XYZ file of C-alpha atoms in Angstrom:
442
model
C -38.719 9.479 14.341
C -39.439 11.995 17.076
C -37.261 14.997 17.711
C -35.705 13.344 20.746
C -34.720 10.194 18.868
C -31.024 9.260 18.703
C -31.613 8.930 14.941
C -32.255 12.687 14.690
C -28.823 13.426 13.247
C -29.513 11.084 10.311
C -32.463 13.240 9.180
C -30.045 15.946 8.073
C -28.067 13.675 5.760
C -28.262 13.674 1.961
C -30.766 11.306 0.356
C -30.963 10.321 -3.293
C -33.585 8.460 -5.364
C -32.330 5.170 -3.954
C -32.511 6.327 -0.332
C -29.738 7.459 1.961
C -26.444 7.979 0.121
C -24.062 5.386 1.652
C -20.935 7.487 1.094
C -22.592 10.516 2.712
C -23.591 8.383 5.688
C -20.120 6.850 5.905
C -18.483 10.288 6.046
C -20.858 11.374 8.802
C -20.111 8.183 10.714
C -16.407 8.938 10.388
C -17.019 12.422 11.815
C -18.802 10.830 14.770
C -15.883 8.462 15.336
C -13.379 11.323 15.033
C -15.260 13.371 17.649
C -15.802 10.403 19.967
C -19.581 10.303 19.430
C -19.744 6.518 19.547
C -23.512 6.112 20.000
C -24.236 8.085 16.829
C -21.474 6.242 14.970
C -23.021 2.950 16.088
C -26.409 3.987 14.712
C -24.900 4.964 11.365
C -22.750 1.850 11.058
C -25.763 -0.340 11.774
C -27.670 1.361 8.958
C -24.701 1.059 6.592
C -24.667 -2.698 7.215
C -28.207 -2.812 5.830
C -27.530 -0.862 2.639
C -24.014 -2.080 1.756
C -22.410 -5.468 1.263
C -19.128 -7.023 0.086
C -21.266 -8.677 -2.608
C -23.006 -5.523 -3.900
C -22.012 -2.938 -6.493
C -18.684 -1.121 -6.363
C -19.916 1.625 -3.989
C -21.641 -0.836 -1.651
C -18.581 -3.063 -1.503
C -16.196 -0.210 -0.819
C -18.441 1.353 1.837
C -18.780 -1.975 3.632
C -14.990 -2.183 4.016
C -14.715 1.427 5.175
C -17.476 0.910 7.748
C -15.694 -2.210 9.000
C -12.514 -0.133 9.358
C -14.370 2.490 11.408
C -15.736 -0.289 13.628
C -12.219 -1.585 14.185
C -11.036 1.925 15.036
C -13.674 2.139 17.773
C -12.802 -1.194 19.354
C -9.064 -0.520 19.118
C -9.580 1.462 22.326
C -10.390 -1.893 23.932
C -7.099 -3.728 23.272
C -8.292 -7.075 24.636
C -11.412 -7.117 22.456
C -9.488 -5.898 19.418
C -6.772 -8.532 19.725
C -9.300 -11.310 20.331
C -11.037 -10.673 17.002
C -8.016 -9.422 15.070
C -5.013 -11.584 16.044
C -1.650 -10.303 14.845
C 0.088 -12.169 12.028
C 3.709 -13.190 12.290
C 4.020 -13.858 8.549
C 2.007 -13.972 5.351
C -0.302 -16.955 4.919
C -0.587 -18.917 1.673
C -3.930 -17.144 1.078
C -2.306 -13.719 1.503
C 0.321 -14.653 -1.071
C -2.360 -15.950 -3.443
C -4.357 -12.720 -3.137
C -1.303 -10.665 -4.123
C -1.128 -12.882 -7.205
C -4.759 -12.008 -7.960
C -3.866 -8.305 -7.833
C -1.110 -8.941 -10.373
C -3.474 -10.843 -12.678
C -6.731 -8.869 -12.403
C -5.289 -5.330 -12.524
C -2.605 -4.004 -14.893
C -0.783 -1.856 -12.330
C 1.954 -4.304 -11.338
C 2.441 -5.478 -14.928
C 2.794 -1.818 -15.939
C 5.391 -1.259 -13.218
C 7.349 -4.411 -14.102
C 7.355 -3.596 -17.803
C 8.611 -0.034 -17.283
C 11.148 -1.237 -14.695
C 12.557 -3.971 -16.934
C 12.879 -1.645 -19.913
C 14.699 0.893 -17.732
C 17.076 -1.833 -16.508
C 17.785 -3.070 -20.040
C 18.635 0.437 -21.268
C 20.659 1.417 -18.187
C 22.675 -1.827 -18.312
C 23.202 -1.884 -22.062
C 26.979 -2.460 -21.921
C 27.310 -4.047 -18.476
C 28.782 -7.528 -18.080
C 27.581 -8.177 -14.513
C 24.138 -6.852 -13.526
C 22.983 -7.138 -9.919
C 19.301 -6.473 -9.176
C 18.195 -5.911 -5.583
C 14.437 -6.491 -5.392
C 13.069 -5.009 -2.157
C 9.875 -7.076 -2.389
C 10.713 -10.158 -4.419
C 7.472 -12.055 -5.001
C 6.582 -12.238 -8.713
C 8.797 -14.482 -10.893
C 7.097 -13.321 -14.111
C 8.887 -9.959 -13.921
C 12.391 -11.412 -13.854
C 11.596 -14.238 -16.281
C 10.599 -11.560 -18.813
C 13.896 -9.794 -18.127
C 15.833 -13.036 -18.704
C 14.157 -13.408 -22.095
C 14.973 -9.806 -23.043
C 18.598 -10.035 -21.894
C 18.968 -13.391 -23.676
C 18.469 -11.631 -27.002
C 20.786 -8.706 -26.211
C 23.277 -7.900 -28.894
C 26.653 -9.165 -27.712
C 25.050 -11.729 -25.404
C 23.400 -11.563 -22.008
C 25.103 -10.239 -18.883
C 25.841 -12.372 -15.865
C 22.707 -11.627 -13.820
C 22.526 -11.626 -10.037
C 19.210 -11.109 -8.241
C 19.090 -10.468 -4.510
C 15.478 -11.070 -3.519
C 14.236 -9.594 -0.231
C 10.993 -10.788 1.356
C 9.816 -11.475 4.888
C 8.487 -14.940 3.983
C 10.953 -17.726 3.219
C 8.409 -19.757 1.222
C 7.953 -16.876 -1.236
C 11.701 -16.676 -1.840
C 11.959 -20.467 -2.197
C 9.332 -20.325 -4.952
C 11.132 -17.409 -6.617
C 14.407 -19.339 -6.513
C 12.796 -22.427 -8.032
C 11.049 -20.599 -10.888
C 13.970 -18.343 -11.795
C 16.710 -20.961 -11.665
C 14.526 -23.403 -13.632
C 13.888 -20.831 -16.351
C 17.546 -19.776 -16.404
C 18.513 -23.435 -16.823
C 16.106 -23.847 -19.741
C 17.546 -20.737 -21.399
C 21.160 -21.582 -20.525
C 21.278 -18.138 -18.893
C 23.979 -17.192 -16.321
C 21.938 -16.396 -13.189
C 22.597 -16.347 -9.448
C 19.706 -15.848 -6.997
C 20.381 -14.723 -3.426
C 17.374 -14.941 -1.068
C 17.307 -12.568 1.922
C 14.540 -13.233 4.447
C 13.912 -9.892 6.118
C 11.353 -7.191 6.749
C 12.081 -4.073 4.736
C 12.960 -1.921 7.754
C 15.486 -4.530 8.932
C 17.455 -4.801 5.683
C 21.199 -4.288 6.212
C 22.528 -3.090 2.857
C 26.132 -3.517 3.975
C 25.568 -7.275 4.354
C 23.997 -7.847 0.938
C 26.094 -10.001 -1.448
C 27.236 -7.043 -3.555
C 30.715 -7.194 -5.097
C 32.956 -4.586 -6.681
C 32.159 -4.372 -10.391
C 28.450 -5.201 -10.017
C 26.218 -2.766 -11.907
C 23.403 -2.382 -9.403
C 19.701 -1.807 -10.003
C 17.324 -1.530 -7.023
C 13.578 -2.006 -7.445
C 10.850 -1.126 -4.961
C 7.198 -1.824 -5.759
C 4.662 -0.414 -3.263
C 7.105 -0.789 -0.349
C 8.858 2.429 0.647
C 5.770 4.089 2.149
C 5.627 1.435 4.888
C 8.949 2.732 6.260
C 7.288 6.004 7.243
C 5.563 4.226 10.120
C 8.894 3.521 11.810
C 9.268 7.237 12.494
C 6.234 7.109 14.776
C 8.103 4.825 17.169
C 8.532 7.731 19.542
C 10.670 7.774 22.634
C 8.656 7.606 25.809
C 5.725 5.732 24.286
C 3.642 4.095 27.018
C 4.325 0.391 27.513
C 1.628 -2.242 26.764
C 1.608 -3.277 30.449
C 1.055 0.303 31.610
C -1.700 0.793 29.017
C -3.459 -2.372 30.192
C -3.242 -1.182 33.821
C -4.744 2.188 32.894
C -7.583 0.500 30.996
C -8.328 -1.666 34.029
C -8.397 1.348 36.348
C -10.771 3.186 34.012
C -13.034 0.133 33.872
C -13.165 -0.034 37.693
C -14.269 3.602 37.800
C -17.001 3.239 35.179
C -19.559 3.445 37.963
C -23.095 3.619 36.644
C -22.154 4.908 33.211
C -23.156 2.724 30.280
C -20.458 0.965 28.292
C -21.054 3.264 25.305
C -20.723 6.366 27.495
C -17.463 5.108 28.964
C -16.121 4.276 25.510
C -17.053 7.723 24.193
C -15.212 9.405 27.084
C -12.238 7.122 26.549
C -12.051 7.914 22.823
C -12.293 11.671 23.389
C -9.366 11.472 25.830
C -7.440 9.363 23.331
C -7.849 11.976 20.595
C -6.790 14.793 22.908
C -3.690 12.894 24.033
C -2.875 11.154 20.727
C 0.847 11.460 19.884
C -0.062 11.371 16.187
C -1.503 14.870 16.430
C 1.992 16.234 17.044
C 3.517 14.538 14.022
C 4.155 16.178 10.677
C 5.101 13.194 8.498
C 4.734 15.072 5.246
C 8.229 16.553 5.221
C 11.513 14.806 4.682
C 12.805 16.142 7.967
C 10.101 14.274 9.888
C 11.173 10.933 8.373
C 14.687 10.316 9.696
C 14.531 6.530 9.391
C 13.414 6.812 5.776
C 16.390 9.098 5.219
C 18.737 6.543 6.791
C 17.291 3.786 4.569
C 17.649 5.832 1.374
C 21.172 6.882 2.345
C 22.133 3.216 2.813
C 20.752 2.519 -0.672
C 22.745 5.412 -2.140
C 25.991 4.116 -0.614
C 25.702 1.099 -2.935
C 26.027 3.596 -5.826
C 23.182 2.029 -7.829
C 23.179 2.736 -11.520
C 19.392 2.585 -11.397
C 16.634 2.719 -8.771
C 13.005 2.260 -9.861
C 10.262 3.157 -7.379
C 6.548 2.386 -7.737
C 4.142 3.881 -5.200
C 0.439 4.562 -4.739
C -0.454 8.050 -5.927
C -2.369 9.220 -2.874
C -1.748 11.314 0.217
C -2.715 9.096 3.152
C 0.099 9.846 5.587
C -1.599 12.620 7.543
C -2.551 12.433 11.202
C -6.075 13.805 10.662
C -8.621 10.968 10.443
C -11.184 12.807 8.293
C -8.533 13.804 5.746
C -7.487 10.165 5.483
C -11.083 9.001 5.095
C -11.792 11.539 2.320
C -8.574 10.809 0.426
C -8.856 7.051 0.872
C -12.419 7.145 -0.483
C -11.138 9.027 -3.533
C -8.320 6.526 -4.124
C -10.115 3.252 -3.393
C -13.346 4.200 -5.179
C -11.311 4.181 -8.409
C -9.827 0.761 -7.592
C -13.239 -0.745 -6.817
C -14.643 0.882 -9.949
C -11.955 -0.516 -12.239
C -12.428 -4.008 -10.770
C -16.198 -3.674 -11.206
C -15.719 -2.653 -14.839
C -13.174 -5.272 -15.859
C -13.815 -8.325 -13.634
C -17.051 -10.278 -13.270
C -18.886 -9.535 -10.030
C -19.212 -13.262 -9.357
C -15.438 -13.756 -9.551
C -14.199 -15.469 -6.373
C -10.716 -14.111 -7.067
C -12.023 -10.527 -7.156
C -13.952 -11.049 -3.919
C -10.859 -12.368 -2.157
C -8.708 -9.569 -3.583
C -11.074 -6.901 -2.296
C -11.558 -8.494 1.118
C -8.014 -9.631 1.900
C -5.926 -6.949 0.172
C -7.917 -3.749 -0.402
C -10.108 -4.249 2.679
C -7.077 -4.858 4.900
C -5.323 -1.780 3.502
C -8.402 0.347 4.220
C -8.581 -1.052 7.753
C -4.938 -0.167 8.342
C -5.373 3.372 6.983
C -8.517 4.130 9.020
C -8.241 2.028 12.186
C -4.534 2.216 12.990
C -2.145 4.871 14.237
C 1.545 5.083 15.105
C 3.815 2.211 14.113
C 0.769 0.004 13.421
C -0.246 2.168 10.450
C 1.879 0.856 7.561
C -0.233 2.068 4.617
C 1.121 5.619 4.483
C 0.795 6.442 0.795
C 2.291 9.683 -0.457
C 2.143 11.455 -3.794
C 4.876 11.554 -6.412
C 5.915 15.135 -5.607
C 6.881 14.089 -2.071
C 8.801 11.028 -3.262
C 10.678 13.225 -5.718
C 11.630 15.679 -2.969
C 12.592 12.881 -0.582
C 14.761 11.004 -3.110
C 16.473 14.172 -4.331
C 17.333 15.158 -0.766
C 18.778 11.660 -0.238
C 21.223 12.217 -3.117
C 19.434 10.684 -6.123
C 18.792 12.208 -9.543
C 15.958 11.335 -11.890
C 16.492 9.099 -14.908
C 14.095 9.641 -17.854
C 11.936 6.612 -18.530
C 12.133 4.695 -21.801
C 10.109 5.715 -24.867
C 9.945 2.079 -25.987
C 8.714 1.082 -22.547
C 5.896 3.616 -22.794
C 4.727 2.222 -26.136
C 4.602 -1.298 -24.701
C 2.912 -0.042 -21.530
C 0.188 1.704 -23.524
C -0.578 -1.523 -25.383
C -0.674 -3.419 -22.084
C -3.199 -1.036 -20.524
C -5.450 -1.082 -23.596
C -5.706 -4.862 -23.347
C -7.457 -4.393 -20.003
C -9.704 -1.395 -20.714
C -9.676 1.855 -22.677
C -10.217 3.650 -19.356
C -6.685 2.728 -18.225
C -4.264 5.474 -19.215
C -0.926 6.903 -18.207
C 0.618 10.327 -18.331
C 4.055 11.825 -17.854
C 4.804 14.138 -14.953
C 8.269 15.411 -13.974
C 9.945 12.718 -16.114
C 7.944 10.061 -14.232
C 4.834 8.098 -15.185
C 1.405 8.062 -13.569
C -0.940 5.184 -14.408
C -4.580 6.232 -14.200
C -8.126 4.937 -14.199
C -9.896 7.423 -16.504
C -8.165 10.653 -15.457
C -7.540 9.650 -11.849
C -3.856 8.874 -11.116
C -3.478 5.749 -8.958
C 0.189 4.683 -9.121
C 3.486 6.377 -9.978
C 6.680 4.929 -11.441
C 9.930 6.892 -11.220
C 13.552 6.018 -12.066
C 16.654 7.308 -10.304
C 20.427 7.053 -10.129
C 22.822 8.059 -7.348
C 24.332 11.520 -7.692
C 27.990 11.175 -8.654
């Protein structure tokens, strides 16, 4: 390469014995995207496509999904192109639902959460006659079937159990209803299932089928963080029609500039004018809609609330911070899948492409209300829940013993540790998910 080559910037990158380090190159590509240097980003992304693949090792697979996300971020400034290759979904497809099942089966994280949650419910509801569970993302019948079996053997007999299942897809709730009522019938267990088809942000707690005397438990598994995006729905946001008109006017005035030059200028302007740069979503005060949601939950006076969230800080407005932190978080997920699931597994490939890859794309490519994957760390959830009027409930010792045995069945590298009366499940020493239990402050 000569000194005037557009590849000059790549000569300064870190190389290892295998060649150019793909993570190093990815980070430099992200810097180019963040600064609006699209031609250099294009060069780097083209090279990444040659040294990474969704079929390679854990690093290659992860980098391929991050590079795809950066590509989507670039073309998001061309709304017509973006929408033509990335049509919006109105609901989950059968494949999406199946992939979430793969996550449950191939990784222990959801099983860990369900086990700890169920044990907390059993202990909190020890003497209750009518137990009402509100599941904010009701999609896995195995969790509640296990609870039926545990309650069935309760000294003094099982409670009358009500489950209000909330999910945006009716078919998921129909399947839940079928499996749970069938199992309850086999066990001769008193169960009522109430399906509520709704997105999380649209749930009206006052209209849920809660009656006086119900002992309420609310469960949320990897859901609350998505509500943080609703606070980016800022007043005065430009309308889609106005945005399209502005894009057309810019295109007319491209003149003799190349497409890449025009796109670079457009992206630089977008970063300067981005409303996200003015947001500070890390404090409770900057999340009013989250506060309203938690306050509505508290008004039900739940005896127990169990929250599971990703243990990562991906809710910042700075792109490079998100890239760095997302690499840290998802590298552990790809590593644990690589260590515990065969590389030829079709289920693993679909899980990585349709679940992890889509999450990465949302974190890197999207802003404003479109960015739903806004993970935050346990310390922020603790502060947020305490300010909303909840107090922590210590998690069960018996549940921890069972959880440890569960993790060991997958790999000795899965561990958990206690922090602030909550649990963090880890891959090696890297925390990935938190589970915390709460009750309303009387």
